[in-house]
XYZ file of C-alpha atoms in Angstrom:
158
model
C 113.721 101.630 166.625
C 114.181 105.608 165.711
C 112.594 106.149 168.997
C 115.032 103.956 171.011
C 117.695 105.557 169.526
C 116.506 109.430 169.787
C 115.301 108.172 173.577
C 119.238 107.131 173.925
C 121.068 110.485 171.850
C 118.849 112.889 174.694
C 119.817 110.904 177.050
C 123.209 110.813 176.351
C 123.498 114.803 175.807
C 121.453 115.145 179.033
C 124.289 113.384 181.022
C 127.220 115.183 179.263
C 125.629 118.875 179.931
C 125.061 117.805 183.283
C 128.861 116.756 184.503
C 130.128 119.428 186.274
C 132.580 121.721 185.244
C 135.888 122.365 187.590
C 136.761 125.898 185.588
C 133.767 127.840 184.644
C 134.441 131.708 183.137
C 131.692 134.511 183.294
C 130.415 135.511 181.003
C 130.380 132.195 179.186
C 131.591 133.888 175.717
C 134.294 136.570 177.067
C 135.178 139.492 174.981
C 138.366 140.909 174.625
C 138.729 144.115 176.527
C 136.622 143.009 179.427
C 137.257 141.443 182.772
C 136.139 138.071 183.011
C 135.486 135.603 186.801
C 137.010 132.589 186.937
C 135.339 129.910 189.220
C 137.395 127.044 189.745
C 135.802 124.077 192.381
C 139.083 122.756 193.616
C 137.105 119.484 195.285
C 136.514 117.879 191.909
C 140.291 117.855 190.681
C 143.517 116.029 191.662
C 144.550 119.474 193.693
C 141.395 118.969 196.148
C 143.809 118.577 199.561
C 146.158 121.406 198.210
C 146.452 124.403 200.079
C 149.152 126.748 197.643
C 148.433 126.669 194.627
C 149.861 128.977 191.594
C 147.410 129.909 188.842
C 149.235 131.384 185.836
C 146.831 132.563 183.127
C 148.442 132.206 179.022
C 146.921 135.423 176.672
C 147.430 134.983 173.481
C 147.026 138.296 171.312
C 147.150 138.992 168.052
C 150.163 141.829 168.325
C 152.198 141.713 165.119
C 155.013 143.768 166.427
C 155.315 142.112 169.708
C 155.194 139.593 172.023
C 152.182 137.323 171.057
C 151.456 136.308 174.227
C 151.986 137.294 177.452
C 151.931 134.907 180.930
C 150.459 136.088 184.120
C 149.752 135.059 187.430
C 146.459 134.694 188.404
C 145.086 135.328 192.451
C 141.664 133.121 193.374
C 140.622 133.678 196.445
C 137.893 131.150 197.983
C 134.350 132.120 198.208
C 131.545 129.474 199.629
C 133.677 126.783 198.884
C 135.207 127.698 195.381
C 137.960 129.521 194.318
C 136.923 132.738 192.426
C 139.337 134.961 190.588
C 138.346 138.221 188.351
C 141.088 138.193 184.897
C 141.268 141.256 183.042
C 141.661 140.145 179.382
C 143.634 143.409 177.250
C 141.373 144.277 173.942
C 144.428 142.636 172.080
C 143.917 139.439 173.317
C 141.985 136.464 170.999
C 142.617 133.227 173.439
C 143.723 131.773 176.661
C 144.621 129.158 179.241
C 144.809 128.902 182.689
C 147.082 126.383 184.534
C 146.664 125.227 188.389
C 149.864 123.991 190.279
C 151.452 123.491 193.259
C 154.690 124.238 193.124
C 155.483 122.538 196.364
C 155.067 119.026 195.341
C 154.437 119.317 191.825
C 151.009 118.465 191.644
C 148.966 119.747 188.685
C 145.461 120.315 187.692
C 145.510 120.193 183.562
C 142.353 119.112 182.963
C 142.674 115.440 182.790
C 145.300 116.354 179.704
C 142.755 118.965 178.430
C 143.665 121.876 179.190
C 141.434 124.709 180.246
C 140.851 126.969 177.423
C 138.961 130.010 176.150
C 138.484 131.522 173.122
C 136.933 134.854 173.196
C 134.303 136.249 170.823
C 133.370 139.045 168.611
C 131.832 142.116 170.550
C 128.211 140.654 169.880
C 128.972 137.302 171.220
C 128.126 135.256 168.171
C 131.396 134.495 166.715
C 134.845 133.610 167.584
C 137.731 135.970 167.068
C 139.629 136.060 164.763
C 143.271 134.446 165.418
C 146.072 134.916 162.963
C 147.915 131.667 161.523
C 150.982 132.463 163.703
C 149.229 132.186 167.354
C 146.610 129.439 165.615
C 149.149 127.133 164.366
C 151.150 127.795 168.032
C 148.425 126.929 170.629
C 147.065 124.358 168.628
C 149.797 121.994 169.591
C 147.794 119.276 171.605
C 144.511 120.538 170.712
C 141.793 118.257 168.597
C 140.210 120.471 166.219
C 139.406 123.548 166.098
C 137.534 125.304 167.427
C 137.539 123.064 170.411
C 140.036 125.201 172.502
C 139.418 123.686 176.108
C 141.461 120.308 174.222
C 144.359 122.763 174.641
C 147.261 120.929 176.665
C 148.720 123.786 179.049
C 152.490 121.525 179.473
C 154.428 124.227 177.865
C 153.076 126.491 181.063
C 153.844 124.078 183.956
């Protein structure tokens, strides 16, 4: 019976890793400071027959005298079939979200209600950064729990 089960927990895990992924950002665990690429494979989301599409990229940062976030638009230009972007993230940054539109007829790509999300790491990659209570508590709205920040709903940005 433990068999059955183990045979049915790797073969569940085994399909999950290997749905594909519309959004994917190199390097997997970003650092602040660095410029990440954004691959995004338009043919697997409700935007595949869209030609315009606007891409505007949320950074949250952990600036206590200023603006703690900042909005920008994102270009992706299509390479072999995907849309590929390169996002420089400032060192202040500890999060963000990217949101696809068109802003012609209002279609929008959020993920099924997900969100697309990253959290950026420490300089050696192991752990998260850290995010202050202020910009926590504010992007969490819509999210599960944390740390799970591609559950992030991007409505607030479309």
């Amino acid at each position: 019976m433990k068999s059955r089960i183990l045979f049915f927990v790797v073969a569940l895990m085994a399909a999950v890793g290997l749905q594909a992924q519309t959004l994917l950002c190199s390097p997997e665990k970003p650092v602040a400071g660095e410029t990440v690429t954004l691959s995004y494979d338009q043919t697997k989301t409700i935007l595949v027959n869209e030609k315009e599409l606007k891409v505007t990229a949320l950074l949250l940062n952990n600036n206590p005298s200023g603006d703690r976030f900042q909005i920008e638009d994102v270009e992706f230009t299509a390479e072999k079939g995907v849309l590929k972007a390169k996002l420089s993230i400032p060192a202040n940054v500890n999060v963000f979200y990217i949101a696809f539109a068109n802003e012609v007829d209002g279609a929008k790509d959020n993920n099924k209600g997900q969100g697309y999300g990253f959290a950026l790491y420490q300089a050696d990659r192991k752990k998260y950064c850290p995010v202050p209570r202020a910009t926590w508590a504010w992007s969490k709205v819509g999210t599960r729990l944390w740390p799970t920040w591609n559950a992030v709903q991007l409505r607030h940005l479309l």
